[in-house]
Amino acid sequence: MTISFRDRVAIVTGAGGGLGRAYALELARRGAKVVVNDLGGSRDGTGHSDAAARVVAEIQAAGGEAMADGGSVTDLAQMEAMVARAKEAWGGVHILINNAGILRDKSFAKMAMEDFRAVVDVHLVGSANATHAVWETMREQAWGRILMTASSTGLYGNFGQANYGAAKLGLAGFARTLALEGARYNIRVNTIAPTAATRMTEDIFPAELLERFQPEQVAPAALFLVSEEAPTNVILGAGAGVVQAAYVTLTRGAVLAEPTPEAVAAQYAEIADRTGEIVPRSGAEQAMTIMQRLQGQ
Ligand code: NAI
């Protein structure tokens, strides 16, 4: 089976470099018309450049179709204008990859709240802005694919990235509910946790691994998750050609002998025991498992 994006219009935010550029190039190579969004800032989100236009030139040189957009994901009106331009030129928007991001790393003890807010604003609120701008169009079309970009930091934590981790797990949570709300409109919403050597990770990647961890090695998982055959409501990890699935699991738990914190302490081993754990497909399923537990199942 060949995965084609012919006749699809895709928006990739933060596609002026790194992972977003790799996604945009591969989408275009497989036939998509691509909006390359990027304000072209530095790693901490300050400044501007023509990074998006350069990627558009690369796509066009390879025979593909693309347009540049210099809007900031933090500005809802700019995201709405970007979507309107794409629809005017190409008649719709089918795919949105929320990829734009910045870093303001510091241990939480030293982190100014301004740096917390800035990171949450770009990653989490920025993804919500771009998604809000395309959502109605995708519902009307009854076809949409949206990808959120989480991170191992969001899923599992990383020293010095409290702001980034909060935003990134927020994105995985955002995707969960959108996947449920979008299901009957054929809108599928997934999350990727990439690992790649880009300017974002250049200080931490050992030189000998740079070659293996090129952004192009993450693109296959990202493209699968926005394709016709994409699943919905999944979290995939991807890096260096290895693709993994991440789950938020729930244990069977324990029925407390009495409603006290002492009972929780006494029964903690049973509460945490992973035997028979499940992966609920919605929040409501957790409530159902509580009812089942009370009925002795
Ligand atoms: P990158 O810094 O090359 O790419 C991020 C892009 O987003 C930049 O081109 C930047 O100009 C753009 N951007 C920043 N603020 C923006 C705004 N307000 N509006 C529009 N564009 C904006 O870094 P990389 O690694 O390619 O990151 C892409 C995504 O992958 C990010 O969300 C990042 O958090 C995520 N990620 C990357 C990992 C890695 O190993 N490289 C690990 C986990 C997550």
Short mmCIF file of C-alpha atoms and ligand atoms in Angstrom, two decimals:
data_model
loop_
_atom_site.label_atom_id
_atom_site.label_comp_id
_atom_site.label_asym_id
_atom_site.label_seq_id
_atom_site.Cartn_x
_atom_site.Cartn_y
_atom_site.Cartn_z
CA MET A 1 0.00 0.00 0.00
CA THR A 2 1.39 3.38 -1.00
CA ILE A 3 0.51 6.29 1.23
CA SER A 4 -0.34 9.28 -0.94
CA PHE A 5 -1.31 12.83 -0.02
CA ARG A 6 -2.45 13.83 -3.49
CA ASP A 7 -5.31 16.38 -3.32
CA ARG A 8 -4.69 16.95 0.38
CA VAL A 9 -3.88 20.35 1.82
CA ALA A 10 -1.60 20.23 4.85
CA ILE A 11 -0.49 22.86 7.34
CA VAL A 12 2.68 22.24 9.30
CA THR A 13 3.42 24.79 12.01
CA GLY A 14 7.03 25.56 12.87
CA ALA A 15 8.11 24.01 9.57
CA GLY A 16 10.96 26.42 8.86
CA GLY A 17 13.52 23.91 10.16
CA GLY A 18 14.02 20.70 12.14
CA LEU A 19 11.18 18.19 12.29
CA GLY A 20 8.54 20.45 10.72
CA ARG A 21 10.68 20.96 7.64
CA ALA A 22 11.18 17.20 7.27
CA TYR A 23 7.42 16.61 7.54
CA ALA A 24 6.63 19.38 5.04
CA LEU A 25 9.15 18.11 2.46
CA GLU A 26 7.88 14.52 2.67
CA LEU A 27 4.19 15.54 2.58
CA ALA A 28 4.88 17.61 -0.55
CA ARG A 29 6.91 14.82 -2.14
CA ARG A 30 3.88 12.58 -1.70
CA GLY A 31 1.55 15.04 -3.38
CA ALA A 32 0.21 17.33 -0.63
CA LYS A 33 -0.08 21.07 -1.05
CA VAL A 34 1.69 22.38 2.03
CA VAL A 35 1.44 25.55 4.09
CA VAL A 36 4.86 25.99 5.66
CA ASN A 37 4.20 28.05 8.79
CA ASP A 38 7.06 29.50 10.81
CA LEU A 39 7.78 32.88 12.31
CA GLY A 40 11.45 32.08 12.05
CA GLY A 41 12.44 32.89 15.60
CA SER A 42 15.37 31.66 17.64
CA ARG A 43 15.17 28.66 19.95
CA ASP A 44 13.72 30.69 22.84
CA GLY A 45 11.05 32.18 20.59
CA THR A 46 12.53 35.64 20.04
CA GLY A 47 13.25 37.24 16.64
CA HIS A 48 12.05 36.59 13.07
CA SER A 49 13.50 35.24 9.82
CA ASP A 50 12.39 33.95 6.41
CA ALA A 51 12.81 30.28 7.38
CA ALA A 52 9.36 29.35 6.02
CA ALA A 53 10.08 30.89 2.62
CA ARG A 54 13.31 28.92 2.34
CA VAL A 55 11.51 25.62 2.93
CA VAL A 56 8.85 26.60 0.38
CA ALA A 57 11.66 27.24 -2.15
CA GLU A 58 13.07 23.76 -1.41
CA ILE A 59 9.66 22.15 -1.96
CA GLN A 60 9.12 24.07 -5.20
CA ALA A 61 12.58 23.19 -6.47
CA ALA A 62 11.66 19.53 -5.98
CA GLY A 63 8.49 20.04 -8.05
CA GLY A 64 6.05 20.35 -5.13
CA GLU A 65 3.44 22.94 -4.21
CA ALA A 66 3.73 25.06 -1.06
CA MET A 67 3.07 28.47 0.43
CA ALA A 68 4.85 30.22 3.28
CA ASP A 69 3.10 31.64 6.31
CA GLY A 70 4.96 33.78 8.80
CA GLY A 71 2.18 33.91 11.40
CA SER A 72 2.71 33.08 15.07
CA VAL A 73 0.73 30.17 16.47
CA THR A 74 0.18 32.29 19.58
CA ASP A 75 -2.03 34.67 17.58
CA LEU A 76 -5.48 33.22 16.80
CA ALA A 77 -6.25 35.88 14.17
CA GLN A 78 -3.03 35.02 12.33
CA MET A 79 -3.90 31.32 12.39
CA GLU A 80 -7.38 32.09 11.05
CA ALA A 81 -5.87 34.21 8.28
CA MET A 82 -3.46 31.38 7.41
CA VAL A 83 -6.32 28.87 7.11
CA ALA A 84 -8.37 31.33 5.02
CA ARG A 85 -5.45 31.78 2.61
CA ALA A 86 -4.96 28.03 2.25
CA LYS A 87 -8.67 27.50 1.58
CA GLU A 88 -8.75 30.31 -0.95
CA ALA A 89 -5.76 28.92 -2.85
CA TRP A 90 -6.47 25.20 -2.55
CA GLY A 91 -10.12 24.78 -1.49
CA GLY A 92 -9.73 23.21 1.96
CA VAL A 93 -7.43 22.12 4.76
CA HIS A 94 -7.19 18.39 5.50
CA ILE A 95 -4.14 17.97 7.67
CA LEU A 96 -2.72 20.00 10.54
CA ILE A 97 0.56 19.11 12.18
CA ASN A 98 1.01 21.18 15.33
CA ASN A 99 4.77 21.22 15.60
CA ALA A 100 5.87 24.79 16.44
CA GLY A 101 7.77 25.08 19.68
CA ILE A 102 10.27 26.94 21.81
CA LEU A 103 12.42 26.14 24.83
CA ARG A 104 13.07 28.12 28.02
CA ASP A 105 14.82 25.45 30.12
CA LYS A 106 15.59 26.09 33.81
CA SER A 107 15.08 24.15 37.00
CA PHE A 108 11.73 25.15 38.48
CA ALA A 109 13.43 26.87 41.42
CA LYS A 110 15.01 29.35 38.98
CA MET A 111 12.20 29.57 36.44
CA ALA A 112 10.39 32.88 36.07
CA MET A 113 6.65 32.46 35.56
CA GLU A 114 7.03 34.49 32.38
CA ASP A 115 9.11 31.63 30.93
CA PHE A 116 6.51 29.12 32.09
CA ARG A 117 3.73 31.04 30.39
CA ALA A 118 5.68 31.65 27.16
CA VAL A 119 6.35 27.94 26.67
CA VAL A 120 2.77 26.91 27.45
CA ASP A 121 1.52 29.71 25.18
CA VAL A 122 3.49 28.54 22.11
CA HIS A 123 3.13 24.76 22.47
CA LEU A 124 -0.27 24.29 24.09
CA VAL A 125 -2.29 27.43 23.38
CA GLY A 126 -0.59 27.75 19.98
CA SER A 127 -1.70 24.24 19.01
CA ALA A 128 -5.22 25.04 20.24
CA ASN A 129 -5.26 28.24 18.14
CA ALA A 130 -4.23 26.49 14.94
CA THR A 131 -6.62 23.61 15.65
CA HIS A 132 -9.50 25.97 16.38
CA ALA A 133 -8.82 27.72 13.07
CA VAL A 134 -9.17 24.45 11.07
CA TRP A 135 -11.74 22.53 13.14
CA GLU A 136 -14.93 23.80 11.51
CA THR A 137 -13.49 23.31 8.03
CA MET A 138 -12.58 19.71 8.85
CA ARG A 139 -16.04 19.04 10.30
CA GLU A 140 -17.69 20.44 7.16
CA GLN A 141 -15.42 18.35 4.94
CA ALA A 142 -15.96 15.28 7.13
CA TRP A 143 -12.24 14.63 6.75
CA GLY A 144 -9.46 15.81 8.98
CA ARG A 145 -6.18 14.60 10.43
CA ILE A 146 -4.53 16.48 13.30
CA LEU A 147 -1.24 15.65 14.94
CA MET A 148 -0.08 17.09 18.26
CA THR A 149 3.59 17.10 19.19
CA ALA A 150 4.21 15.91 22.72
CA SER A 151 7.59 14.88 24.06
CA SER A 152 9.19 12.30 26.31
CA THR A 153 9.45 15.20 28.77
CA GLY A 154 5.66 15.56 28.86
CA LEU A 155 5.04 11.83 29.11
CA TYR A 156 7.81 10.94 31.55
CA GLY A 157 9.54 14.11 32.82
CA ASN A 158 12.95 15.70 32.35
CA PHE A 159 15.01 17.77 34.76
CA GLY A 160 14.88 21.48 33.88
CA GLN A 161 11.78 21.34 31.67
CA ALA A 162 8.79 21.84 33.99
CA ASN A 163 7.20 24.42 31.66
CA TYR A 164 7.79 22.35 28.54
CA GLY A 165 6.63 19.12 30.21
CA ALA A 166 3.39 20.72 31.38
CA ALA A 167 2.66 21.99 27.87
CA LYS A 168 3.59 18.72 26.21
CA LEU A 169 1.45 16.45 28.37
CA GLY A 170 -1.30 19.05 27.98
CA LEU A 171 -1.14 18.43 24.24
CA ALA A 172 -1.59 14.69 24.69
CA GLY A 173 -4.64 15.41 26.84
CA PHE A 174 -5.96 17.93 24.31
CA ALA A 175 -5.68 15.27 21.59
CA ARG A 176 -7.63 12.71 23.62
CA THR A 177 -10.81 14.78 23.81
CA LEU A 178 -10.54 16.05 20.24
CA ALA A 179 -10.22 12.47 19.03
CA LEU A 180 -13.56 11.70 20.73
CA GLU A 181 -15.27 14.88 19.51
CA GLY A 182 -13.92 14.51 15.97
CA ALA A 183 -14.69 10.81 15.51
CA ARG A 184 -18.05 11.16 13.81
CA TYR A 185 -16.69 13.76 11.39
CA ASN A 186 -13.84 11.47 10.32
CA ILE A 187 -11.38 13.75 12.11
CA ARG A 188 -8.60 11.65 13.61
CA VAL A 189 -6.35 13.16 16.23
CA ASN A 190 -3.06 11.68 17.36
CA THR A 191 0.08 12.60 19.24
CA ILE A 192 3.74 12.10 18.41
CA ALA A 193 6.65 12.19 20.84
CA PRO A 194 9.68 12.63 18.56
CA THR A 195 13.36 12.25 19.24
CA ALA A 196 15.63 13.96 16.74
CA ALA A 197 18.82 15.93 16.43
CA THR A 198 17.65 19.49 15.77
CA ARG A 199 18.66 22.86 17.12
CA MET A 200 16.30 22.13 20.03
CA THR A 201 18.38 19.16 21.15
CA GLU A 202 21.82 20.12 19.80
CA ASP A 203 23.32 20.62 23.28
CA ILE A 204 22.30 17.18 24.52
CA PHE A 205 22.89 14.92 21.51
CA PRO A 206 26.22 13.08 21.47
CA ALA A 207 27.98 13.77 18.15
CA GLU A 208 28.14 10.08 17.21
CA LEU A 209 24.33 9.82 17.37
CA LEU A 210 23.56 12.88 15.24
CA GLU A 211 23.56 10.90 12.02
CA ARG A 212 21.10 8.28 13.29
CA PHE A 213 18.67 10.80 14.76
CA GLN A 214 17.93 12.91 11.71
CA PRO A 215 14.43 14.49 11.59
CA GLU A 216 13.76 12.51 8.39
CA GLN A 217 13.74 9.38 10.58
CA VAL A 218 10.71 10.71 12.49
CA ALA A 219 8.71 11.73 9.41
CA PRO A 220 7.38 8.21 8.59
CA ALA A 221 5.49 7.97 11.91
CA ALA A 222 4.18 11.54 11.61
CA LEU A 223 2.96 10.98 8.05
CA PHE A 224 1.29 7.69 8.94
CA LEU A 225 -0.60 9.46 11.74
CA VAL A 226 -2.09 12.02 9.31
CA SER A 227 -2.79 9.59 6.46
CA GLU A 228 -6.09 8.15 5.19
CA GLU A 229 -5.42 4.96 7.18
CA ALA A 230 -4.38 6.72 10.39
CA PRO A 231 -5.62 5.37 13.72
CA THR A 232 -7.04 7.87 16.18
CA ASN A 233 -6.32 8.68 19.82
CA VAL A 234 -2.85 7.10 19.86
CA ILE A 235 0.51 8.33 21.09
CA LEU A 236 3.54 7.21 19.12
CA GLY A 237 7.16 7.77 20.02
CA ALA A 238 9.53 8.02 17.04
CA GLY A 239 13.26 8.51 16.59
CA ALA A 240 16.10 7.07 14.53
CA GLY A 241 13.69 4.81 12.68
CA VAL A 242 12.30 3.23 15.87
CA VAL A 243 8.56 3.72 16.48
CA GLN A 244 6.94 3.00 19.85
CA ALA A 245 3.44 3.29 21.31
CA ALA A 246 2.86 5.00 24.67
CA TYR A 247 -0.18 4.26 26.84
CA VAL A 248 -1.79 5.79 29.91
CA THR A 249 -2.80 2.71 31.84
CA LEU A 250 -5.11 2.14 34.81
CA THR A 251 -4.69 -0.57 37.45
CA ARG A 252 -7.57 -2.62 38.84
CA GLY A 253 -7.05 -0.81 42.13
CA ALA A 254 -8.45 -1.68 45.52
CA VAL A 255 -11.76 -1.20 47.30
CA LEU A 256 -10.80 0.50 50.55
CA ALA A 257 -11.58 -1.41 53.73
CA GLU A 258 -12.58 1.94 55.26
CA PRO A 259 -12.59 5.52 53.90
CA THR A 260 -9.33 6.64 55.54
CA PRO A 261 -5.84 7.60 54.36
CA GLU A 262 -4.58 4.80 56.61
CA ALA A 263 -6.51 2.31 54.49
CA VAL A 264 -4.89 3.73 51.33
CA ALA A 265 -1.48 3.26 52.97
CA ALA A 266 -2.30 -0.27 54.07
CA GLN A 267 -3.64 -1.27 50.64
CA TYR A 268 -1.12 0.67 48.54
CA ALA A 269 0.56 -2.44 47.13
CA GLU A 270 -2.79 -3.69 45.79
CA ILE A 271 -3.63 -0.21 44.40
CA ALA A 272 -0.34 -0.01 42.49
CA ASP A 273 -0.29 -3.65 41.34
CA ARG A 274 -0.21 -3.64 37.55
CA THR A 275 -1.70 -7.11 37.10
CA GLY A 276 -4.75 -6.81 34.87
CA GLU A 277 -4.28 -3.09 34.14
CA ILE A 278 -6.20 -1.61 31.21
CA VAL A 279 -6.03 1.37 28.84
CA PRO A 280 -9.36 3.24 29.03
CA ARG A 281 -10.50 4.69 25.72
CA SER A 282 -12.23 7.62 27.38
CA GLY A 283 -12.58 9.25 30.78
CA ALA A 284 -16.03 7.72 31.18
CA GLU A 285 -14.48 4.28 31.07
CA GLN A 286 -12.58 4.98 34.28
CA ALA A 287 -15.85 5.69 36.07
CA MET A 288 -17.24 2.43 34.68
CA THR A 289 -14.30 0.47 36.06
CA ILE A 290 -15.04 1.93 39.51
CA MET A 291 -18.62 0.71 39.28
CA GLN A 292 -17.41 -2.73 38.16
CA ARG A 293 -14.95 -2.87 41.05
CA LEU A 294 -17.74 -2.07 43.52
CA GLN A 295 -19.80 -4.88 42.01
CA GLY A 296 -16.92 -7.19 42.81
CA GLN A 297 -15.71 -7.82 39.25
P1 NAI B 1 13.06 23.55 15.97
O1 NAI B 1 13.42 24.62 16.92
O2 NAI B 1 13.95 23.30 14.80
O3 NAI B 1 11.58 23.73 15.42
C1 NAI B 1 10.59 24.49 16.02
C2 NAI B 1 10.10 25.52 15.03
O4 NAI B 1 8.97 26.20 15.57
C3 NAI B 1 11.16 26.58 14.74
O5 NAI B 1 11.42 26.62 13.34
C4 NAI B 1 10.53 27.87 15.26
O6 NAI B 1 10.87 29.01 14.50
C5 NAI B 1 9.06 27.55 15.17
N1 NAI B 1 8.26 28.38 16.06
C6 NAI B 1 8.55 28.72 17.34
N2 NAI B 1 7.60 29.53 17.84
C7 NAI B 1 6.67 29.68 16.85
C8 NAI B 1 5.46 30.41 16.76
N3 NAI B 1 4.99 31.13 17.80
N4 NAI B 1 4.76 30.37 15.60
C9 NAI B 1 5.23 29.65 14.54
N5 NAI B 1 6.38 28.95 14.57
C10 NAI B 1 7.10 28.97 15.71
O7 NAI B 1 12.97 22.20 16.86
P2 NAI B 1 12.40 20.74 16.53
O8 NAI B 1 13.22 19.81 17.32
O9 NAI B 1 12.24 20.52 15.08
O10 NAI B 1 10.96 20.78 17.23
C11 NAI B 1 9.74 20.53 16.58
C12 NAI B 1 8.72 20.07 17.61
O11 NAI B 1 9.11 18.79 18.13
C13 NAI B 1 8.60 20.99 18.82
O12 NAI B 1 7.24 21.04 19.23
C14 NAI B 1 9.42 20.28 19.88
O13 NAI B 1 9.03 20.63 21.17
C15 NAI B 1 9.11 18.84 19.54
N6 NAI B 1 10.06 17.89 20.08
C16 NAI B 1 11.31 17.76 19.56
C17 NAI B 1 12.18 16.81 20.08
C18 NAI B 1 13.51 16.57 19.50
O14 NAI B 1 14.16 15.59 19.91
N7 NAI B 1 13.98 17.38 18.57
C19 NAI B 1 11.80 16.00 21.25
C20 NAI B 1 10.46 16.16 21.67
C21 NAI B 1 9.63 17.09 21.10
#
